[in-house]
PDB file of C-alpha atoms and ligand atoms in Angstrom:
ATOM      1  CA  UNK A   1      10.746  -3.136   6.155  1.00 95.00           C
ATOM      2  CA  UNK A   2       8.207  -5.893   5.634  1.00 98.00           C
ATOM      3  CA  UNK A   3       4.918  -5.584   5.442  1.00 98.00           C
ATOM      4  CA  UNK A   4       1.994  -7.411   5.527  1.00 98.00           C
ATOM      5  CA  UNK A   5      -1.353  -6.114   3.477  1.00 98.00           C
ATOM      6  CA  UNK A   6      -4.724  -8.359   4.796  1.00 98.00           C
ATOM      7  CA  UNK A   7      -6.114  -8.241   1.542  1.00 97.00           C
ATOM      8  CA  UNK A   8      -9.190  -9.259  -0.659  1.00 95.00           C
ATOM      9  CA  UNK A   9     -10.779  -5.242  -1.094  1.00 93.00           C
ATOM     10  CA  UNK A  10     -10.215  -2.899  -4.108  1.00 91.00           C
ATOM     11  CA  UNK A  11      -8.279  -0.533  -1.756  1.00 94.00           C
ATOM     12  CA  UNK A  12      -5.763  -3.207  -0.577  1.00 97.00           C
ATOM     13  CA  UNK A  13      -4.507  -3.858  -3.942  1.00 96.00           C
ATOM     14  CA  UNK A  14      -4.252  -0.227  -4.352  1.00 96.00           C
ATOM     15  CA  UNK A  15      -2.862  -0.107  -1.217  1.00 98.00           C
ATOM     16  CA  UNK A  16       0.227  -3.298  -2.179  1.00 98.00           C
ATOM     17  CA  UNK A  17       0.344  -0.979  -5.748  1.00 97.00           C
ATOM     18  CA  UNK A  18       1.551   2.163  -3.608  1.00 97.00           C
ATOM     19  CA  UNK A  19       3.815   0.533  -1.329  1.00 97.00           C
ATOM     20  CA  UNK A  20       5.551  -2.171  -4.159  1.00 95.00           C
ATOM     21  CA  UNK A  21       6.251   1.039  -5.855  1.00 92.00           C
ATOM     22  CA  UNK A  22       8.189   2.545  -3.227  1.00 92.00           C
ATOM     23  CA  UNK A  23      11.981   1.576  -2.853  1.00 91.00           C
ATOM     24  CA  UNK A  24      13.172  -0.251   0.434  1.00 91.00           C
ATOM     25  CA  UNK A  25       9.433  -1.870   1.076  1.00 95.00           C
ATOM     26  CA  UNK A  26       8.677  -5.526   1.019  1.00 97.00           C
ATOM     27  CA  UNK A  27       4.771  -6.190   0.379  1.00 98.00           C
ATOM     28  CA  UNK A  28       3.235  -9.308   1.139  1.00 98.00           C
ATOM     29  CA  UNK A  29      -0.013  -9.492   0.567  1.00 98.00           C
ATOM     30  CA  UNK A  30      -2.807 -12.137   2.434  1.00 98.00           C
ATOM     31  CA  UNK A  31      -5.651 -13.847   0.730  1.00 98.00           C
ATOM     32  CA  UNK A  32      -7.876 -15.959   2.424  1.00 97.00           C
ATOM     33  CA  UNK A  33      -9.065 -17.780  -1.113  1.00 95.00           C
ATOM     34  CA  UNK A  34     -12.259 -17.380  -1.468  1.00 91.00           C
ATOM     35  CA  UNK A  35     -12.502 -16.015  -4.670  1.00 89.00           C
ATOM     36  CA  UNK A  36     -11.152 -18.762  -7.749  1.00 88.00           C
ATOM     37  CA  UNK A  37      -9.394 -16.420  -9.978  1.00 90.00           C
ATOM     38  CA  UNK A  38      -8.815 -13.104  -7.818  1.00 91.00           C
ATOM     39  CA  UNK A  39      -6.911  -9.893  -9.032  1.00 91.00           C
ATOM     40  CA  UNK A  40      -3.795 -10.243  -7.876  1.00 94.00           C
ATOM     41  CA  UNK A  41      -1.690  -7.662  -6.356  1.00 96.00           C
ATOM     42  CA  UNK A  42       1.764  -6.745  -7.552  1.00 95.00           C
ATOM     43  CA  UNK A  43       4.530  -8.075  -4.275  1.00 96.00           C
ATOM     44  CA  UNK A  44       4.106 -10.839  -2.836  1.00 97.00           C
ATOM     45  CA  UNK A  45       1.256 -12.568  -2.539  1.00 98.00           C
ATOM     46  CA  UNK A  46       0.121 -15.709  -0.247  1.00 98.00           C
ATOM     47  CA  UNK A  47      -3.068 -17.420   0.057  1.00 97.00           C
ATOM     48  CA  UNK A  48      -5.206 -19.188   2.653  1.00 98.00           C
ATOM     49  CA  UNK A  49      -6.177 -19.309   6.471  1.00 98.00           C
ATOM     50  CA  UNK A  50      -2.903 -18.308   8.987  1.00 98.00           C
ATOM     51  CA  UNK A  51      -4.631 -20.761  11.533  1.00 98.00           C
ATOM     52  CA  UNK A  52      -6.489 -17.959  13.812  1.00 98.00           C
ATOM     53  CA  UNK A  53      -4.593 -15.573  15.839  1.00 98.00           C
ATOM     54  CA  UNK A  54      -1.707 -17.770  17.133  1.00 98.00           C
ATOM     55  CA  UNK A  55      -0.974 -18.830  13.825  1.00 98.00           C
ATOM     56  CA  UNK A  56      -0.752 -15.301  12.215  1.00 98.00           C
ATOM     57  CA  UNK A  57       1.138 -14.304  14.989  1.00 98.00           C
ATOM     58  CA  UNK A  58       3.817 -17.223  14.582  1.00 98.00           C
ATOM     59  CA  UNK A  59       3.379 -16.191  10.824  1.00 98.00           C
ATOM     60  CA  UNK A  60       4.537 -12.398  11.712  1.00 98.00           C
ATOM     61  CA  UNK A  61       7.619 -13.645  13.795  1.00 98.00           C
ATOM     62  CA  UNK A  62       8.684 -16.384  11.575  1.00 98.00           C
ATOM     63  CA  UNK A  63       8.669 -13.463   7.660  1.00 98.00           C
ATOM     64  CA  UNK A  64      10.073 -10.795   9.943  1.00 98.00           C
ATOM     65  CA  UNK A  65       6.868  -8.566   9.235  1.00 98.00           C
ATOM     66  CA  UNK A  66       7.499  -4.484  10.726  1.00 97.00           C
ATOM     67  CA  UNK A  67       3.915  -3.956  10.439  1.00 98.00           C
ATOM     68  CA  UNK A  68       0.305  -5.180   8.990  1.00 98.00           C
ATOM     69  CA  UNK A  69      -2.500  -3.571   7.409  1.00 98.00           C
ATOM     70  CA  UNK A  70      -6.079  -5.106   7.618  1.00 98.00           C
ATOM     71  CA  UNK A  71      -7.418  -4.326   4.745  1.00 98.00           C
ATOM     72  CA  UNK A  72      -9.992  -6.620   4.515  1.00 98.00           C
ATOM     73  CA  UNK A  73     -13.391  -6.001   4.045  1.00 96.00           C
ATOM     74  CA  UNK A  74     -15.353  -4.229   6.782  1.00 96.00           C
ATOM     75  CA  UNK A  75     -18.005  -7.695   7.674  1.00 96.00           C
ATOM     76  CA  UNK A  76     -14.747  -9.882   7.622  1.00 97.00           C
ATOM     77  CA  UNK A  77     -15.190  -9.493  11.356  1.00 96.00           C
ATOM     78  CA  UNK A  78     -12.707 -12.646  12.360  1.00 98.00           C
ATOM     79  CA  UNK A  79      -9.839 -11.920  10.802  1.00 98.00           C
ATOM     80  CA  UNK A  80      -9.667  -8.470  12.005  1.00 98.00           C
ATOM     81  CA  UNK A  81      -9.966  -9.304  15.265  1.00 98.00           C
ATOM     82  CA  UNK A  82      -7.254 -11.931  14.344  1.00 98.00           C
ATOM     83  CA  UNK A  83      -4.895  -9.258  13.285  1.00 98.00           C
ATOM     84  CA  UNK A  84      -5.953  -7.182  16.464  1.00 98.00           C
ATOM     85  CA  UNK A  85      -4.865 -10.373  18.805  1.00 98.00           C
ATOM     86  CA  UNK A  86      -1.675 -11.604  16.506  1.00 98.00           C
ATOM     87  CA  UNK A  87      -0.392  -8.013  16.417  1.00 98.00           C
ATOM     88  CA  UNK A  88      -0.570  -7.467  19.994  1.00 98.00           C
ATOM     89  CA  UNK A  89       1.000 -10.745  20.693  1.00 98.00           C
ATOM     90  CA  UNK A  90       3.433 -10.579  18.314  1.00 98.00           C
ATOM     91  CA  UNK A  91       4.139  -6.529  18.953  1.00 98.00           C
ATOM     92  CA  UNK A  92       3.938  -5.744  15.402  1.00 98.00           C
ATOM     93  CA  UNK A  93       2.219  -2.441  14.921  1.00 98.00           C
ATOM     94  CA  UNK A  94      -1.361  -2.358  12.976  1.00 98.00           C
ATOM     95  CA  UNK A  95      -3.397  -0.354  10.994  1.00 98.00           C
ATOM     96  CA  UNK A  96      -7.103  -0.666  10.103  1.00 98.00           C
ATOM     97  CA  UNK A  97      -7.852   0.274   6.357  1.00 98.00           C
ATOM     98  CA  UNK A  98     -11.721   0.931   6.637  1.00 96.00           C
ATOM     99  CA  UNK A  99     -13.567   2.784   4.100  1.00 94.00           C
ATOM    100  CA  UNK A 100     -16.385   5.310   5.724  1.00 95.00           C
ATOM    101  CA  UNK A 101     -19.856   3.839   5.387  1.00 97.00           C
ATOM    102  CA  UNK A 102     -22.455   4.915   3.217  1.00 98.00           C
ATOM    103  CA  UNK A 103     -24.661   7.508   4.351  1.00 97.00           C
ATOM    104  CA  UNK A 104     -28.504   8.064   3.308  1.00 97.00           C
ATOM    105  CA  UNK A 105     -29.127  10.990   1.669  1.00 94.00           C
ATOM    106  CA  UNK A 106     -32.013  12.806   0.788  1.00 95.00           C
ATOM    107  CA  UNK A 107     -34.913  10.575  -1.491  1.00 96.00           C
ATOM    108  CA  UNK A 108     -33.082   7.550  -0.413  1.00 98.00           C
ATOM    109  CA  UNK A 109     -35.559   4.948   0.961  1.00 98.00           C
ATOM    110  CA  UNK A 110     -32.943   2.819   3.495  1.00 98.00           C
ATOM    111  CA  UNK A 111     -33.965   0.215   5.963  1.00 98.00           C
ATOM    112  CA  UNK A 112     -31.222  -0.580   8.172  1.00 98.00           C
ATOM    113  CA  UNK A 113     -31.048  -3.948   9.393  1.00 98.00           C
ATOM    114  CA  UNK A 114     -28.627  -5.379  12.148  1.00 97.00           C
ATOM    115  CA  UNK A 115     -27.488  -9.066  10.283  1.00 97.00           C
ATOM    116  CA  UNK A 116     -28.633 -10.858   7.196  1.00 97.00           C
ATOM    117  CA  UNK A 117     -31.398 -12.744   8.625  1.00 98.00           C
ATOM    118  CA  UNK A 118     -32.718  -9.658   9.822  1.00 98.00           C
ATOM    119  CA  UNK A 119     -32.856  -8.340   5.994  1.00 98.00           C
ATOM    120  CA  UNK A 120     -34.600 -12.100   5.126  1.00 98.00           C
ATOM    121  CA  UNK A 121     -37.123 -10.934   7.694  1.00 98.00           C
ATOM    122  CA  UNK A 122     -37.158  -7.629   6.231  1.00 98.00           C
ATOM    123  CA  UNK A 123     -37.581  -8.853   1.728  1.00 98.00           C
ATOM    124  CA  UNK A 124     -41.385 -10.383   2.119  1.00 97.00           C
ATOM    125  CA  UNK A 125     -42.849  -6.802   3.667  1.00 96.00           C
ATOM    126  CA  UNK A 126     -40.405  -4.736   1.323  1.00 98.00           C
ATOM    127  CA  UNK A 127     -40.833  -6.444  -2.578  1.00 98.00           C
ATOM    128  CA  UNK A 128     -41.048  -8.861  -4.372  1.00 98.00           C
ATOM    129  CA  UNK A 129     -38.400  -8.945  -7.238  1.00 98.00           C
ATOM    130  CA  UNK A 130     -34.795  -8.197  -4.995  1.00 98.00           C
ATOM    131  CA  UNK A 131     -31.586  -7.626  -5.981  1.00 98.00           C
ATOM    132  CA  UNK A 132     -29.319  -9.342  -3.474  1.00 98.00           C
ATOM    133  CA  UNK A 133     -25.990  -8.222  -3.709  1.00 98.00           C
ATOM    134  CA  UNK A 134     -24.550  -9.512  -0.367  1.00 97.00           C
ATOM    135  CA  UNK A 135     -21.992 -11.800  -1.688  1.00 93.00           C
ATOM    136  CA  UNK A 136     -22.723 -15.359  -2.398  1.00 92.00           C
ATOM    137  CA  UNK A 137     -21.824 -16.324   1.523  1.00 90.00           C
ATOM    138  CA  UNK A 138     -24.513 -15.739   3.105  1.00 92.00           C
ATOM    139  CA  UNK A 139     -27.603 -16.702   0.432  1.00 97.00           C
ATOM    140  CA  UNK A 140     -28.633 -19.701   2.112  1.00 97.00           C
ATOM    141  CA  UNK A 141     -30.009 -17.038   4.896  1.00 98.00           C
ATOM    142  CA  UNK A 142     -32.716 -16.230   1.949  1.00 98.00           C
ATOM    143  CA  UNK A 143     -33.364 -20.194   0.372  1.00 98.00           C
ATOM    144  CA  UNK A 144     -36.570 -20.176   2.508  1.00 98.00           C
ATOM    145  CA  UNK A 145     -38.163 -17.310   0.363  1.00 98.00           C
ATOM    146  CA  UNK A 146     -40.104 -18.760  -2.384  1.00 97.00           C
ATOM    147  CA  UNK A 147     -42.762 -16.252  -2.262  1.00 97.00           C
ATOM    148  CA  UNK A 148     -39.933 -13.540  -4.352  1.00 98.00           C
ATOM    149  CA  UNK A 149     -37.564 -13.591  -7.100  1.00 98.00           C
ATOM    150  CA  UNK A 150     -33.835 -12.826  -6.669  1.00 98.00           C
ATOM    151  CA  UNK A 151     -31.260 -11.596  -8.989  1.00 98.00           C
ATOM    152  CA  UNK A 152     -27.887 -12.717  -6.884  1.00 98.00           C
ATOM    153  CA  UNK A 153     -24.832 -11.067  -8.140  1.00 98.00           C
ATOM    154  CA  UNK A 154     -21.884 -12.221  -6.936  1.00 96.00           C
ATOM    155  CA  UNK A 155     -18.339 -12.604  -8.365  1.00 93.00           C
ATOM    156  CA  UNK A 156     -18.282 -16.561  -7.633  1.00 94.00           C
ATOM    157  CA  UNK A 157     -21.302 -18.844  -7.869  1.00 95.00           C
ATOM    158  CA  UNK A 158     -22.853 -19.460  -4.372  1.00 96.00           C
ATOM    159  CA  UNK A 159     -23.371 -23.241  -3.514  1.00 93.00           C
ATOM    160  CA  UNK A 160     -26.705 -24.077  -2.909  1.00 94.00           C
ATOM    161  CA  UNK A 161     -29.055 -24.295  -1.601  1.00 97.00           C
ATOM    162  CA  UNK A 162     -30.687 -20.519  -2.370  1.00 97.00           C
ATOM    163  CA  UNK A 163     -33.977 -19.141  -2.858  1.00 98.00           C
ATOM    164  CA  UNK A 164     -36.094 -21.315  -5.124  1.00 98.00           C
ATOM    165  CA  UNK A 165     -36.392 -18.642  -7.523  1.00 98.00           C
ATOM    166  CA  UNK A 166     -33.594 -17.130  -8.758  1.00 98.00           C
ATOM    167  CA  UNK A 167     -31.324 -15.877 -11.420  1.00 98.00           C
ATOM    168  CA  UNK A 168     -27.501 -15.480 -10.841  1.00 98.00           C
ATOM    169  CA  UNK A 169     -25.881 -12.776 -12.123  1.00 98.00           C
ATOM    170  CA  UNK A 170     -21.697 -12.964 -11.942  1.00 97.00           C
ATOM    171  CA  UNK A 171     -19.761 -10.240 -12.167  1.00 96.00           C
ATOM    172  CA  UNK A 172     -17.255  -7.741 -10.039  1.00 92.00           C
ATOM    173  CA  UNK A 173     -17.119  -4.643  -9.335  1.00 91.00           C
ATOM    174  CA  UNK A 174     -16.895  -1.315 -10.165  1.00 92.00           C
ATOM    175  CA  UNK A 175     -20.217  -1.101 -11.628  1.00 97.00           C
ATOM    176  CA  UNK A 176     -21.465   1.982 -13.111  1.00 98.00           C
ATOM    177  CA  UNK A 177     -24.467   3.743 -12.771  1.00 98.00           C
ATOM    178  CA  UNK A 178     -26.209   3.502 -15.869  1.00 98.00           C
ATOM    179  CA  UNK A 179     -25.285  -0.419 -15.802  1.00 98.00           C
ATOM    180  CA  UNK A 180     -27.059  -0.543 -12.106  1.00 98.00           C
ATOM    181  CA  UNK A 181     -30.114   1.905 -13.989  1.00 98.00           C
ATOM    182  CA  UNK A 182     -30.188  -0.788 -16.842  1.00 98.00           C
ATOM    183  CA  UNK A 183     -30.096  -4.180 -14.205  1.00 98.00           C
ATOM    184  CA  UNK A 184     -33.094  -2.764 -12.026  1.00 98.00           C
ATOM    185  CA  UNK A 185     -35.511  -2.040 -14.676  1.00 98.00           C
ATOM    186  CA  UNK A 186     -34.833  -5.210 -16.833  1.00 98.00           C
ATOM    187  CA  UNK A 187     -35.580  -7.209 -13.591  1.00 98.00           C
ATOM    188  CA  UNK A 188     -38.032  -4.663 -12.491  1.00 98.00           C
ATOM    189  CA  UNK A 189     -36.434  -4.715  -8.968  1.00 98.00           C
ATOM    190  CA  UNK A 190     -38.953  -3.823  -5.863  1.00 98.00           C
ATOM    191  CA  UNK A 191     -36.305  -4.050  -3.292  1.00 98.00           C
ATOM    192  CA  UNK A 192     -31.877  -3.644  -3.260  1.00 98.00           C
ATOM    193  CA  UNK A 193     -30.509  -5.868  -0.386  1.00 98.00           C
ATOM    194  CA  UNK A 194     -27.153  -4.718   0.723  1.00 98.00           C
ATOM    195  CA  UNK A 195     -24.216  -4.791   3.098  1.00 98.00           C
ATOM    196  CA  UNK A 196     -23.198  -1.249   4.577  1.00 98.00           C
ATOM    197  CA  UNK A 197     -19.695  -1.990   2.277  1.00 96.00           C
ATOM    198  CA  UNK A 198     -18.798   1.729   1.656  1.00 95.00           C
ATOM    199  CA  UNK A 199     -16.592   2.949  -1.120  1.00 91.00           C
ATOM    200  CA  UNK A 200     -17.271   4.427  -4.569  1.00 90.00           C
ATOM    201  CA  UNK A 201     -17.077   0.681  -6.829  1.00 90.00           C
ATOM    202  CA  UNK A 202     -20.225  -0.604  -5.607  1.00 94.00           C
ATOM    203  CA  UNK A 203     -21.799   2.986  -4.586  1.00 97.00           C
ATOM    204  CA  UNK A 204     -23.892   3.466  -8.142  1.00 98.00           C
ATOM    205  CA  UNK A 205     -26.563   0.742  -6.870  1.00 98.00           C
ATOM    206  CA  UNK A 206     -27.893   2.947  -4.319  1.00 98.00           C
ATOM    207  CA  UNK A 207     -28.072   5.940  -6.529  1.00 98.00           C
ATOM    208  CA  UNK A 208     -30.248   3.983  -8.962  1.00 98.00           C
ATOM    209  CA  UNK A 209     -32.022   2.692  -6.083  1.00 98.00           C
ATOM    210  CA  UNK A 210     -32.699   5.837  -4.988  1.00 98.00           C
ATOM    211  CA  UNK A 211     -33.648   7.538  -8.459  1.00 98.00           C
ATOM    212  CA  UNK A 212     -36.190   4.442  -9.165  1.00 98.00           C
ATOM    213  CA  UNK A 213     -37.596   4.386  -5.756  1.00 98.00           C
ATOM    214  CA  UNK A 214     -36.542   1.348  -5.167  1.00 98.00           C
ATOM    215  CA  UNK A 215     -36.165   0.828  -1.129  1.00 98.00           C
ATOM    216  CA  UNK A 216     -32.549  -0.750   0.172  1.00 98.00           C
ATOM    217  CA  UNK A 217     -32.553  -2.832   3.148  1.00 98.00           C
ATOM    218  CA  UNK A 218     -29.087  -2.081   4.547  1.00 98.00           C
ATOM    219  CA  UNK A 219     -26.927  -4.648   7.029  1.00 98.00           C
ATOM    220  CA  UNK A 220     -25.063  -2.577   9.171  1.00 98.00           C
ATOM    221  CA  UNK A 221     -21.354  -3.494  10.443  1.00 97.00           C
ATOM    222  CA  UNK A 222     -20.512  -6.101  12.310  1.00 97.00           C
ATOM    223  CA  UNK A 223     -18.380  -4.450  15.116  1.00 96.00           C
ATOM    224  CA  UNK A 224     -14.619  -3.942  14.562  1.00 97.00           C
ATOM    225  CA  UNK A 225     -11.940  -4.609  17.475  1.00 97.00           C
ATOM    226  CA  UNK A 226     -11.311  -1.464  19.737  1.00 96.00           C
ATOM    227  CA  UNK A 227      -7.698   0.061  20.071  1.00 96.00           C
ATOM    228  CA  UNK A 228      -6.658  -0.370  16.291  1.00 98.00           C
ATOM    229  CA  UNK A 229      -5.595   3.260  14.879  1.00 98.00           C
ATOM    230  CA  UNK A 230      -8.105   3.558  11.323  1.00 98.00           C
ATOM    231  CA  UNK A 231      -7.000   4.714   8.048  1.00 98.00           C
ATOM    232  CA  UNK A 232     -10.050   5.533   5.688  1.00 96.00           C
ATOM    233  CA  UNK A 233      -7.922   6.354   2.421  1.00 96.00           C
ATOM    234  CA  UNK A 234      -4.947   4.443   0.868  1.00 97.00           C
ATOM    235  CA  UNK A 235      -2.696   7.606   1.144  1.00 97.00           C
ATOM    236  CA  UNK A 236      -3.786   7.352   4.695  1.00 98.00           C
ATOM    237  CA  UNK A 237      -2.443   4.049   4.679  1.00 98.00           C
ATOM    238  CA  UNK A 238       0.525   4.458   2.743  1.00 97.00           C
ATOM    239  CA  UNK A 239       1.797   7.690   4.695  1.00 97.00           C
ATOM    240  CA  UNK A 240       1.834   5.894   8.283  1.00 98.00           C
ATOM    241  CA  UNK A 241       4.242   3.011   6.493  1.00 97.00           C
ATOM    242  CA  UNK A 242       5.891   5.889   5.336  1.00 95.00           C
ATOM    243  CA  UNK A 243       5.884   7.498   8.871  1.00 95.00           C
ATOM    244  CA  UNK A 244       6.740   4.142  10.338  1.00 94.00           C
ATOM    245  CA  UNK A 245       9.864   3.507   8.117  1.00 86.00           C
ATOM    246  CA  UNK A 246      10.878   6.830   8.478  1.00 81.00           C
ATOM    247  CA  UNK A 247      10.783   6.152  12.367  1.00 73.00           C
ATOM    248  CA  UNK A 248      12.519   2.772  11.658  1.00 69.00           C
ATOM    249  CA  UNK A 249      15.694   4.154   9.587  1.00 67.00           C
ATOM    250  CA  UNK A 250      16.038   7.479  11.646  1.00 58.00           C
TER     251      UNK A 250
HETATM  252  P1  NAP B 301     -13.645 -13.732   7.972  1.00 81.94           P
HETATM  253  O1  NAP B 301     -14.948 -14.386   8.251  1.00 81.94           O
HETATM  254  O2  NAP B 301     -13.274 -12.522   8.733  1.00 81.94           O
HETATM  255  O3  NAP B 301     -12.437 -14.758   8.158  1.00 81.94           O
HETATM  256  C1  NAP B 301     -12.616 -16.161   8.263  1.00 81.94           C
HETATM  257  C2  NAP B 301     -11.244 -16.814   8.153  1.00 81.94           C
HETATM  258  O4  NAP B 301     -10.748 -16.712   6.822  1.00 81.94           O
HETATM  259  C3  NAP B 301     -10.195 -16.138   9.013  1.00 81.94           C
HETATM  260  O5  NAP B 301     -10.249 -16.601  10.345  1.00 81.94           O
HETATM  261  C4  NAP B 301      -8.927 -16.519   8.283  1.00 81.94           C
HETATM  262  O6  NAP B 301      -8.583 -17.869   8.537  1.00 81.94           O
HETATM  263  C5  NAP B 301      -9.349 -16.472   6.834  1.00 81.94           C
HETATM  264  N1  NAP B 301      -9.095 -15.168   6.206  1.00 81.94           N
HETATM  265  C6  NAP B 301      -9.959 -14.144   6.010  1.00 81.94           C
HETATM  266  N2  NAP B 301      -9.384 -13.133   5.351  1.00 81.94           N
HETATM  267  C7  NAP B 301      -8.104 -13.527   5.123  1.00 81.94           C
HETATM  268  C8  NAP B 301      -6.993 -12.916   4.472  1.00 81.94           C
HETATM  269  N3  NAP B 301      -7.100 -11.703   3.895  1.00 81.94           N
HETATM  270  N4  NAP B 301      -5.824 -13.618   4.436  1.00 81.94           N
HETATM  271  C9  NAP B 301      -5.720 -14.843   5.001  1.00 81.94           C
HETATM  272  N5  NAP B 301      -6.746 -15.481   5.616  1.00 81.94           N
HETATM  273  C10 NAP B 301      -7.914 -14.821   5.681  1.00 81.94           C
HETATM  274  O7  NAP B 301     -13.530 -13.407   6.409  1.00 81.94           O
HETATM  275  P2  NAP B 301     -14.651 -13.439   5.243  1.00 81.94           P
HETATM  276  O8  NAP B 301     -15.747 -12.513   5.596  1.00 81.94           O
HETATM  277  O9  NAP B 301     -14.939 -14.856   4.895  1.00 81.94           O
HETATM  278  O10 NAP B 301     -13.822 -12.764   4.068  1.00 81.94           O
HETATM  279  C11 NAP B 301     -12.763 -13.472   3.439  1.00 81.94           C
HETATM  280  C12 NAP B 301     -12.006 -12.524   2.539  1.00 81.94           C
HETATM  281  O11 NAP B 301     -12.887 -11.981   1.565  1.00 81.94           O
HETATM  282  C13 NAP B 301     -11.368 -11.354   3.285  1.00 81.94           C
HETATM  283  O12 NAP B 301     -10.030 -11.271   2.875  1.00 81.94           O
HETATM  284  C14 NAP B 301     -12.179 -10.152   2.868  1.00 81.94           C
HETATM  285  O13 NAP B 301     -11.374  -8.985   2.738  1.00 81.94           O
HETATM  286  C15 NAP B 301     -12.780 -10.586   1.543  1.00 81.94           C
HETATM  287  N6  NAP B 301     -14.125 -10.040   1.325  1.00 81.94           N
HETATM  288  C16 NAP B 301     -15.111 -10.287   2.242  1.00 81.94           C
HETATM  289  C17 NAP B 301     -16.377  -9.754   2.040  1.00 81.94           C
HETATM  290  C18 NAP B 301     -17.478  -9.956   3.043  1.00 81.94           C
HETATM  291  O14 NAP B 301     -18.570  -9.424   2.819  1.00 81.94           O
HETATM  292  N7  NAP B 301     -17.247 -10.646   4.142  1.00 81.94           N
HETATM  293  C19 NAP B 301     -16.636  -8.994   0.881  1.00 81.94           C
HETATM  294  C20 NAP B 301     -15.611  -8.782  -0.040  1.00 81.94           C
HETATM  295  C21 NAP B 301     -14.359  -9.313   0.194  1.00 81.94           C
HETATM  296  P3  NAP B 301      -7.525 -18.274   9.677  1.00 81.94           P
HETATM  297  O15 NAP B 301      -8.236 -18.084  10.976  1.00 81.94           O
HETATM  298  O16 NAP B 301      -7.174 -19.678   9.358  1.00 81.94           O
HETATM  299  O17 NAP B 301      -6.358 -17.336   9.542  1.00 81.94           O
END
């Protein structure tokens, strides 16, 4: 059985690491790139674009893949619906590996906001020293802020151009509470921005938001293609390849 892992989360490469480890499986797992020196997976691994749906779906026929995984993370919104379209065409069954996400909880301060322009809107009535930690994608959205001072973290440097005033700060996750503690008082942070990611390596942030008082504005989700079964935990994930190959040999 062959099967393909859309990658570039912590819980796909946990994911490949479960399924490599079982005898009879071949993993391939996708990257799109982005990242210069990502962690790679143990199987196989390929990098770059499949060309939109048509093009995965050639790629599915043409390896012989028995079933995909998105993986990816939940606001990489095209090439899920890319796997939803190239599985159907190519009648390859998929699974959605989506981690819950977050939830407020009591003290937190959240603002939810629906895209990140809406969160630029959101920084100049919320603070004035903000941690961004939205990736380094989408910081041209905040370049027009000169009024505030950003601490970007991101595991790549962003290309310009970016908010006049600001200090880069690379690194991946997991991150740990008391290092997320530390980071907001030595930059006296006023305001977190964030992306609704969900999962426990890049959870700590909002705890320290919440125990400084420190109000998050929070993107929500960009909407995720209808139809596609959802597996929120690797075991999830692992035990309906399992079910599937089961299915397969029986
Ligand atoms: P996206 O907007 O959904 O995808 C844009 C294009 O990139 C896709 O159409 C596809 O090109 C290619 N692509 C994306 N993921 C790919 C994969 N795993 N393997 C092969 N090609 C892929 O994606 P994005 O938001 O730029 O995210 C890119 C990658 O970074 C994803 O793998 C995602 O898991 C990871 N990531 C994203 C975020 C985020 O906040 N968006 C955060 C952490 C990690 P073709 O159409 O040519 O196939």
């Amino acid at each position: 059985m062959h099967v393909l892992v859309l990658g570039g989360t912590t819980e796909a490469r946990s994911l490949a690491e479960a399924l490599h480890a079982r005898p009879g499986l071949r993993v391939t797992s996708s990257l799109a790139g982005r990242v210069a020196a990502p962690r790679l997976p143990p199987g196989e691994v390929r990098i770059g674009g499949f060309g939109g749906a048509d093009g995965m779906a050639r790629w599915l026929g043409e390896h012989a893949v028995s079933a995909v995984i998105d993986a990816t993370h939940p606001f990489a919104e095209t090439i899920s619906f890319n796997a939803a379209g190239a599985a159907a065409t190519a009648h390859v069954p998929l699974l959605a590996l989506r981690r819950p996400g977050w939830v407020p909880g009591e003290g937190d301060d959240w603002r939810e906001v629906a895209s990140l322009a809406e969160a630029a809107r959101a920084v100049p009535d919320t603070g004035r020293r903000v941690f961004l930690t939205t990736g380094r994608m989408g910081l041209a959205t905040f370049a027009h802020i000169d009024d505030a001072f950003f601490l970007v973290r991101s595991v790549d440097a962003p290309e310009p151009p970016g908010p006049p005033h600001m200090e880069l700060l690379l690194d991946r996750g997991p991150f740990t509470l008391d290092g997320e503690r530390e980071i907001l008082a030595r930059h006296r942070i006023d305001v977190l921005v964030t992306k609704d990611s969900g999962g426990a390596a890049t959870a700590p942030k909002l705890t320290a938001a919440r125990e400084a008082a420190v109000p998050v504005i929070v993107v929500r989700r960009p909407p995720a293609p209808g139809g596609v079964p959802v597996a929120a935990t690797v075991a999830e994930a692992a035990d309906w390849v399992q079910a599937l190959s089961g299915a397969a040999s029986g």
